[in-house]
Coordinates of C-alpha atoms and ligand atoms in Angstrom, one line a residue:
M1 CA 101.2 41.5 120.4
T2 CA 101.9 45.2 119.6
L3 CA 105.1 46.5 121.0
I4 CA 104.7 49.8 122.8
N5 CA 107.7 52.0 122.7
A6 CA 106.3 54.8 124.8
V7 CA 103.0 56.0 126.3
G8 CA 102.3 59.6 127.1
I9 CA 100.8 62.9 126.0
D10 CA 100.2 63.0 122.2
D11 CA 98.4 66.4 122.1
I12 CA 97.5 69.3 124.4
A13 CA 95.4 72.5 124.2
I14 CA 94.4 75.0 126.8
Y15 CA 91.4 77.4 127.1
S16 CA 90.9 80.3 129.4
P17 CA 88.0 82.8 129.4
G18 CA 88.1 85.9 127.2
H19 CA 87.9 88.3 130.2
Y20 CA 90.3 89.0 133.1
Y21 CA 90.5 91.1 136.2
D22 CA 93.9 92.8 136.8
L23 CA 95.5 92.3 140.2
A24 CA 96.5 96.0 140.2
D25 CA 92.8 96.7 140.3
L26 CA 92.3 94.2 143.1
A27 CA 95.1 95.7 145.0
A28 CA 93.6 99.2 144.6
A29 CA 90.2 97.9 145.7
H30 CA 91.6 96.5 148.9
G31 CA 94.2 99.2 149.5
I32 CA 97.1 96.8 149.2
D33 CA 100.6 97.4 147.6
P34 CA 100.3 95.8 144.1
A35 CA 103.8 94.4 144.5
K36 CA 102.4 92.0 147.1
Y37 CA 100.5 90.3 144.2
T38 CA 103.0 90.8 141.4
K39 CA 106.1 90.0 143.4
G40 CA 105.0 88.4 146.6
I41 CA 102.4 86.1 145.1
G42 CA 103.7 86.2 141.5
Q43 CA 100.4 86.9 139.7
E44 CA 99.3 89.6 137.3
R45 CA 95.8 88.7 136.2
M46 CA 93.0 86.3 137.0
A47 CA 90.8 84.9 134.3
V48 CA 87.1 85.5 134.9
P49 CA 84.4 83.3 133.4
S50 CA 81.4 85.2 132.0
P51 CA 77.9 84.2 133.2
D52 CA 77.5 81.9 130.1
E53 CA 80.8 80.0 130.8
D54 CA 81.4 77.1 133.1
I55 CA 83.7 74.1 133.4
V56 CA 81.9 72.4 130.5
T57 CA 82.2 75.3 128.0
M58 CA 85.9 75.9 129.0
A59 CA 86.5 72.1 128.6
A60 CA 84.7 71.9 125.2
N61 CA 86.7 74.9 123.9
A62 CA 90.0 73.2 125.0
V63 CA 89.0 69.8 123.6
A64 CA 87.6 70.9 120.2
P65 CA 91.0 71.6 118.5
L66 CA 92.2 68.1 119.4
L67 CA 89.4 66.2 117.6
S68 CA 90.9 65.0 114.4
D69 CA 89.0 62.1 112.8
G70 CA 91.7 59.7 114.1
V71 CA 91.3 60.9 117.7
R72 CA 87.5 60.8 117.6
D73 CA 87.6 57.2 116.3
A74 CA 90.2 56.0 118.9
V75 CA 89.0 57.7 122.1
S76 CA 87.9 54.8 124.4
T77 CA 87.7 56.8 127.6
V78 CA 87.0 60.4 128.6
I79 CA 88.3 61.4 132.1
F80 CA 87.1 64.9 133.3
A81 CA 89.0 66.1 136.4
T82 CA 87.4 69.0 138.3
E83 CA 86.6 70.3 141.8
S84 CA 84.1 72.8 140.5
G85 CA 81.5 70.2 139.6
I86 CA 78.2 71.4 138.1
D87 CA 76.2 68.3 139.0
Q88 CA 76.3 65.9 142.0
S89 CA 75.5 63.0 139.7
K90 CA 76.2 63.4 136.1
S91 CA 79.8 63.6 134.9
A92 CA 80.8 67.0 133.4
G93 CA 82.4 64.9 130.7
L94 CA 79.1 63.7 129.4
F95 CA 78.0 67.3 128.7
V96 CA 81.3 67.7 126.7
H97 CA 80.6 64.4 125.0
G98 CA 77.3 65.7 123.8
V99 CA 78.4 69.2 122.9
L100 CA 81.3 67.8 120.7
G101 CA 79.5 64.7 119.4
L102 CA 82.0 62.2 120.6
R103 CA 81.3 58.6 119.6
P104 CA 79.0 56.6 121.8
N105 CA 81.3 53.6 122.3
C106 CA 83.4 55.1 125.0
R107 CA 83.4 55.4 128.8
V108 CA 83.0 58.8 130.5
V109 CA 83.8 59.6 134.1
E110 CA 84.6 62.5 136.5
F111 CA 87.6 62.4 138.8
K112 CA 87.8 64.6 142.0
Q113 CA 90.7 65.1 144.4
A114 CA 91.2 68.9 144.6
C115 CA 94.0 70.0 142.2
Y116 CA 95.4 66.5 141.9
G117 CA 92.5 64.8 139.9
A118 CA 94.0 65.2 136.4
T119 CA 97.2 63.4 137.5
A120 CA 95.2 60.4 138.6
G121 CA 93.5 60.6 135.2
I122 CA 96.9 60.7 133.4
Q123 CA 98.2 57.7 135.3
F124 CA 95.1 55.7 134.8
A125 CA 95.1 56.6 131.1
C126 CA 98.7 55.6 130.7
D127 CA 98.0 52.2 132.2
L128 CA 94.9 51.7 130.0
V129 CA 96.9 52.5 126.9
R130 CA 99.7 50.2 128.0
Q131 CA 97.1 47.4 128.1
R132 CA 95.3 48.4 124.9
P133 CA 97.7 50.4 122.7
A134 CA 95.3 51.2 119.9
E135 CA 93.0 53.2 122.3
K136 CA 93.4 56.8 123.1
V137 CA 92.2 58.5 126.3
L138 CA 91.0 62.1 126.5
I139 CA 91.9 63.8 129.8
I140 CA 90.2 67.1 130.5
A141 CA 90.9 69.3 133.6
S142 CA 88.6 72.3 134.0
D143 CA 88.1 74.5 137.1
I144 CA 87.1 77.9 138.5
A145 CA 89.3 78.8 141.5
R146 CA 87.0 80.9 143.8
Y147 CA 87.6 82.1 147.4
E148 CA 85.7 84.4 149.6
R149 CA 85.5 88.1 148.4
G150 CA 88.1 90.1 150.4
S151 CA 89.9 86.9 151.7
E152 CA 93.6 86.3 151.4
G153 CA 92.9 83.7 148.7
E154 CA 91.1 86.1 146.4
C155 CA 94.3 87.1 144.6
T156 CA 94.9 83.5 143.7
Q157 CA 91.7 83.0 141.8
G158 CA 91.4 82.1 138.1
A159 CA 89.7 79.9 135.6
G160 CA 90.7 77.6 132.7
A161 CA 90.8 74.2 131.2
V162 CA 93.4 71.9 129.6
A163 CA 92.7 68.9 127.3
M164 CA 95.2 66.2 126.6
V165 CA 95.2 63.0 124.4
V166 CA 97.1 60.1 126.0
S167 CA 98.3 57.5 123.5
A168 CA 101.0 55.0 122.6
N169 CA 104.0 56.5 120.8
P170 CA 102.9 60.1 121.8
R171 CA 104.1 63.1 119.8
L172 CA 104.8 65.4 122.8
I173 CA 106.0 63.7 125.9
E174 CA 106.6 60.1 127.1
I175 CA 105.5 59.6 130.7
H176 CA 107.8 57.2 132.7
P177 CA 106.1 54.4 134.6
Q178 CA 107.7 55.3 138.0
S179 CA 105.9 57.7 140.3
G180 CA 106.2 58.7 144.0
L181 CA 103.1 59.2 146.1
F182 CA 102.2 60.8 149.4
S183 CA 98.6 61.1 150.8
L184 CA 97.5 62.6 154.0
D185 CA 94.0 63.3 155.5
V186 CA 94.3 67.0 156.3
M187 CA 91.9 70.1 156.2
D188 CA 94.1 72.6 154.3
F189 CA 91.5 73.4 151.7
W190 CA 87.9 72.2 151.2
R191 CA 84.5 73.2 149.8
P192 CA 81.4 71.8 151.4
N193 CA 78.6 71.0 148.9
H194 CA 76.5 74.1 149.8
R195 CA 79.3 76.5 149.1
S196 CA 80.6 78.0 145.8
A197 CA 83.8 79.4 147.3
A198 CA 86.4 77.2 148.8
L199 CA 87.5 77.4 152.5
V200 CA 91.3 77.4 152.9
D201 CA 94.0 77.5 155.6
G202 CA 96.4 79.1 153.2
K203 CA 99.6 78.8 155.3
L204 CA 98.8 75.1 156.2
S205 CA 98.2 74.4 152.5
I206 CA 101.7 75.7 151.6
D207 CA 103.3 73.6 154.4
V208 CA 101.5 70.4 153.4
Y209 CA 102.2 71.1 149.7
L210 CA 106.0 71.3 150.5
R211 CA 106.0 68.3 152.7
S212 CA 104.1 66.3 150.1
L213 CA 106.6 67.3 147.5
T214 CA 109.6 66.1 149.4
E215 CA 107.9 62.9 150.6
A216 CA 106.6 62.1 147.1
W217 CA 110.0 62.7 145.6
A218 CA 111.7 60.5 148.3
D219 CA 109.1 57.7 147.5
F220 CA 109.9 58.2 143.8
R221 CA 113.6 57.7 144.4
R222 CA 113.0 54.6 146.6
K223 CA 111.0 53.1 143.8
G224 CA 113.9 53.6 141.3
G225 CA 112.8 56.9 139.8
L226 CA 115.4 59.0 138.1
P227 CA 117.8 61.1 140.2
L228 CA 117.3 64.8 139.8
D229 CA 120.7 65.1 138.1
A230 CA 119.0 63.3 135.1
V231 CA 116.2 65.9 135.1
D232 CA 116.5 69.1 132.9
K233 CA 113.3 71.0 133.7
L234 CA 110.7 71.1 136.5
C235 CA 107.0 71.7 136.5
F236 CA 105.1 72.2 139.7
H237 CA 101.4 72.5 140.5
Q238 CA 101.0 76.3 140.6
P239 CA 98.1 77.7 142.7
F240 CA 100.1 81.0 142.3
T241 CA 103.5 81.2 140.5
K242 CA 105.5 82.1 143.7
M243 CA 104.6 78.6 144.9
A244 CA 106.8 77.1 142.2
K245 CA 109.7 79.1 143.7
K246 CA 108.9 77.7 147.1
A247 CA 108.6 74.2 145.7
F248 CA 111.9 74.4 143.9
G249 CA 113.7 75.6 147.1
A250 CA 112.3 72.7 149.1
L251 CA 113.1 70.1 146.4
A252 CA 116.6 71.4 145.9
E253 CA 117.3 71.3 149.7
A254 CA 116.0 67.7 149.9
A255 CA 117.9 66.5 146.9
G256 CA 121.2 68.3 147.7
P257 CA 124.0 67.8 145.1
E258 CA 121.5 66.0 142.7
A259 CA 119.9 69.3 142.1
A260 CA 123.0 71.4 141.8
H261 CA 122.6 72.0 138.1
L262 CA 119.0 73.2 138.4
G263 CA 117.9 76.8 139.1
E264 CA 115.1 79.2 138.4
A265 CA 115.5 78.7 134.6
S266 CA 114.4 75.1 135.1
Y267 CA 110.8 76.1 135.9
A268 CA 110.5 79.8 134.8
D269 CA 108.9 79.0 131.4
S270 CA 106.2 76.9 133.1
Q271 CA 105.0 80.0 134.9
V272 CA 104.2 82.2 131.9
Y273 CA 100.5 81.2 131.4
G274 CA 99.8 80.8 135.1
R275 CA 100.8 84.4 135.9
L276 CA 98.2 85.6 133.4
I277 CA 95.4 83.1 134.1
G278 CA 95.6 82.5 137.8
N279 CA 94.9 79.3 139.6
T280 CA 93.0 76.7 137.6
Y281 CA 93.1 73.9 140.3
S282 CA 93.1 70.6 138.5
A283 CA 94.3 72.2 135.2
S284 CA 97.1 74.2 136.8
L285 CA 100.0 71.7 136.6
Y286 CA 99.2 70.9 132.9
I287 CA 98.7 74.5 131.9
G288 CA 102.1 74.9 133.4
L289 CA 103.4 72.0 131.3
C290 CA 101.9 73.5 128.2
S291 CA 103.4 76.8 129.1
L292 CA 106.9 75.2 129.4
L293 CA 106.6 73.4 126.1
D294 CA 105.1 76.5 124.3
N295 CA 107.5 79.1 125.8
C296 CA 110.9 77.5 126.3
A297 CA 113.3 78.9 123.7
E298 CA 115.6 75.9 124.0
N299 CA 114.7 72.7 122.1
L300 CA 113.5 70.4 124.7
G301 CA 113.5 67.3 122.5
G302 CA 115.0 64.4 124.4
R303 CA 115.1 66.4 127.6
T304 CA 113.5 65.1 130.9
I305 CA 110.9 67.0 132.9
G306 CA 110.1 66.4 136.6
L307 CA 106.5 67.0 137.5
F308 CA 104.8 67.5 140.8
S309 CA 101.1 67.3 141.3
Y310 CA 99.4 68.4 144.5
G311 CA 95.8 68.4 145.6
S312 CA 94.8 69.6 149.0
G313 CA 93.3 67.3 151.4
S314 CA 95.8 65.8 150.3
V315 CA 97.6 63.8 147.6
G316 CA 101.0 64.5 146.1
E317 CA 102.6 62.7 143.2
F318 CA 106.1 63.2 141.6
F319 CA 106.8 61.7 138.2
T320 CA 109.0 62.3 135.2
A321 CA 108.6 62.5 131.4
T322 CA 110.8 62.8 128.4
V323 CA 110.0 65.3 125.6
R324 CA 109.7 63.7 122.1
P325 CA 112.2 64.9 119.5
S326 CA 109.7 66.5 117.1
Y327 CA 107.3 67.9 119.7
R328 CA 107.5 71.5 118.4
R329 CA 105.7 70.6 115.3
Y330 CA 102.6 69.7 117.3
L331 CA 102.3 72.6 119.7
R332 CA 99.6 75.3 119.6
A333 CA 101.7 78.1 121.1
D334 CA 100.5 80.8 118.6
A335 CA 96.8 80.0 119.2
H336 CA 97.4 80.0 123.0
R337 CA 99.1 83.4 122.9
T338 CA 96.5 84.9 120.6
M339 CA 93.8 83.7 122.9
L340 CA 95.4 85.3 126.0
D341 CA 96.3 88.5 124.2
A342 CA 92.7 89.0 123.0
R343 CA 91.2 89.0 126.5
Q344 CA 89.3 92.0 127.7
R345 CA 89.9 93.7 131.1
L346 CA 86.9 93.8 133.5
D347 CA 86.1 96.6 135.9
D348 CA 85.7 95.9 139.5
A349 CA 81.9 95.8 139.5
T350 CA 81.6 93.4 136.6
Y351 CA 84.3 91.1 138.1
A352 CA 82.5 91.0 141.4
A353 CA 79.1 90.4 139.7
W354 CA 80.4 87.6 137.5
F355 CA 82.6 85.9 140.0
Y356 CA 80.4 86.2 143.1
E357 CA 76.8 86.7 142.1
V358 CA 76.5 84.4 139.1
P359 CA 77.2 81.2 141.2
K360 CA 74.2 82.1 143.4
Q361 CA 71.8 81.9 140.5
V362 CA 70.0 78.6 140.6
E363 CA 66.7 79.4 138.8
D364 CA 65.9 78.7 135.2
R365 CA 67.2 81.5 132.9
A366 CA 68.4 82.4 129.4
L367 CA 71.9 83.8 129.2
P368 CA 73.0 86.7 127.0
Q369 CA 76.1 86.0 125.0
E370 CA 79.2 87.3 126.7
A371 CA 81.6 84.3 126.2
A372 CA 84.5 84.7 123.7
G373 CA 84.8 81.0 123.0
R374 CA 83.2 78.7 120.5
F375 CA 80.9 77.0 123.1
R376 CA 78.7 78.6 125.7
L377 CA 76.0 77.9 128.2
A378 CA 72.8 79.3 126.5
A379 CA 70.2 78.7 129.2
V380 CA 69.1 76.6 132.2
E381 CA 65.7 75.1 131.3
E382 CA 63.8 73.0 133.9
Q383 CA 67.1 72.8 135.7
R384 CA 68.8 71.3 132.6
R385 CA 71.9 73.1 131.3
V386 CA 71.6 73.9 127.6
Y387 CA 74.9 74.4 125.8
E388 CA 75.3 75.8 122.3
E389 CA 78.0 76.4 119.7
A390 CA 77.9 80.2 119.7
I391 CA 80.6 80.8 117.1
P392 CA 80.7 78.3 114.2
E393 CA 84.1 76.6 113.7
A394 CA 84.4 78.1 110.2
Q395 CA 84.5 81.7 111.7
L396 CA 87.3 80.9 114.2
V397 CA 90.9 81.8 113.9
P398 CA 92.5 78.4 113.2
L399 CA 93.6 76.8 116.5
Q400 CA 95.5 74.0 114.8
A401 CA 99.2 74.4 114.5
V402 CA 99.5 70.7 113.7
A403 CA 101.7 69.8 110.7
Ligands
COA1 N1 105.9 93.5 148.1 C1 106.5 92.4 147.8 N2 106.2 91.2 148.4 C2 105.3 91.3 149.4 C3 104.7 92.5 149.8 C4 105.0 93.6 149.1 N3 104.5 94.8 149.4 N4 103.8 92.2 150.8 C5 103.9 90.9 151.1 N5 104.8 90.3 150.2 C6 105.1 88.9 150.1 C7 105.3 88.2 151.5 O1 106.6 88.4 152.0 C8 105.1 86.8 151.1 O2 106.2 86.2 150.5 P1 106.8 84.8 150.9 O3 105.6 83.8 150.8 O4 107.9 84.5 150.0 O5 107.2 85.0 152.3 C9 104.0 86.8 150.0 O6 104.0 88.2 149.5 C10 102.6 86.5 150.5 O7 102.4 87.3 151.6 P2 101.5 86.8 152.9 O8 101.4 87.8 153.9 O9 102.1 85.4 153.3 O10 100.1 86.6 152.1 P3 98.7 86.2 152.7 O11 98.7 86.0 154.1 O12 97.8 87.2 152.1 O13 98.4 84.7 152.0 C11 98.3 82.8 150.6 C12 99.0 84.2 150.9 C13 99.0 82.2 149.4 C14 98.4 81.9 151.8 C15 96.8 83.1 150.2 O14 96.8 83.9 149.0 C16 96.0 81.9 150.1 O15 95.4 81.4 151.1 N6 95.8 81.4 148.8 C17 94.9 80.2 148.6 C18 95.6 78.9 149.0 C19 96.7 78.5 148.2 O16 96.9 78.9 147.0 N7 97.6 77.6 148.7 C20 98.7 77.1 148.0 C21 99.0 75.6 148.2 S1 97.8 74.6 147.4

């Protein structure tokens, strides 16, 4: 029998569209003080998908850099977490499977529970790998966060994807087996099937988020999870970065002296990407984790991170992970920064057309190339989505920083 030393995240990459809308422009359009968004909400920009981008193209662009031959051969399961599904029946993961030519001998499934789905994927993946250590599991989270035009939620929109490989003896972080859970049937955020924009009771969602955090953390401690004084960094689900500040305050109050050594510096690096991308629902916590690993100047090797995942409706989960000693060699920080720096700013009319008019198009159509990424949606033919590789791999700036 193979001895497993650790199970966790072996590789991670993020993708966000090549266009953004600046929240200063949104503030001007609505006659609001921009400081409400930059300081009060903690957001600067929202990523905006072009008409030829969707959750599948964002996902394929995030996954592609992870696909070494060893990963392709060992992936037994693909879990695609999203709440922006493009089909009521077929898993978005199967489109990615086709676009990227993954091997046929694997299972592919879509997970949904608002912003929480990817964490269910990670936990299921860790247990699969604990049972069969030679296998790897590909977790993808990809979402477009869309609220009504002119609503309070509009400033917290965004789009992006994260892809992770879960394996035995991971190179980046080891996920500990304990986790604390809290679920509640509540209507704080929902999106009926006929709508492209979510409905939200924003204030209620903040209250339930904070209650879920303290309840999940208490459950975690009851089950023998690490005390907070053994935790060095924190990473919270971030629908907007100010939420991490609220979360930290609630957790520190609940934990009392256990949290005395923790302050804003414990979660600040996890907010860098989110401020520039906006909410990415199921991907948000893991884009935050990637942001922490990529942007923290301290060497996090051997340090412990506390993570809180929240999905409205609602499920909360608190768990911990330890960063592996050589993690820095396997990060793609330069590629992520290059991608975010290269984005183009959209004017108000283009943002509104792309974000609000495109989802209403249901007819067959060919799509002109606007996407900056390698993969794009080329057409809808007989109600079938047709994807293509728009930019051949050879022409891309290398995304691999892997030694
Ligand atoms: N300068 C600086 N800060 C300002 C400001 C200004 N001119 N004007 C307002 N603010 C601050 C407020 O004090 C408030 O700070 P606080 O939360 O620390 O008290 C913050 O900006 C937000 O202001 P508020 O009036 O509460 O915003 P809102 O009523 O427009 O709604 C949300 C904010 C987050 C509820 C809304 O964007 C939303 O519904 N988002 C989607 C749901 C969501 O993301 N939920 C999170 C849990 S999953």
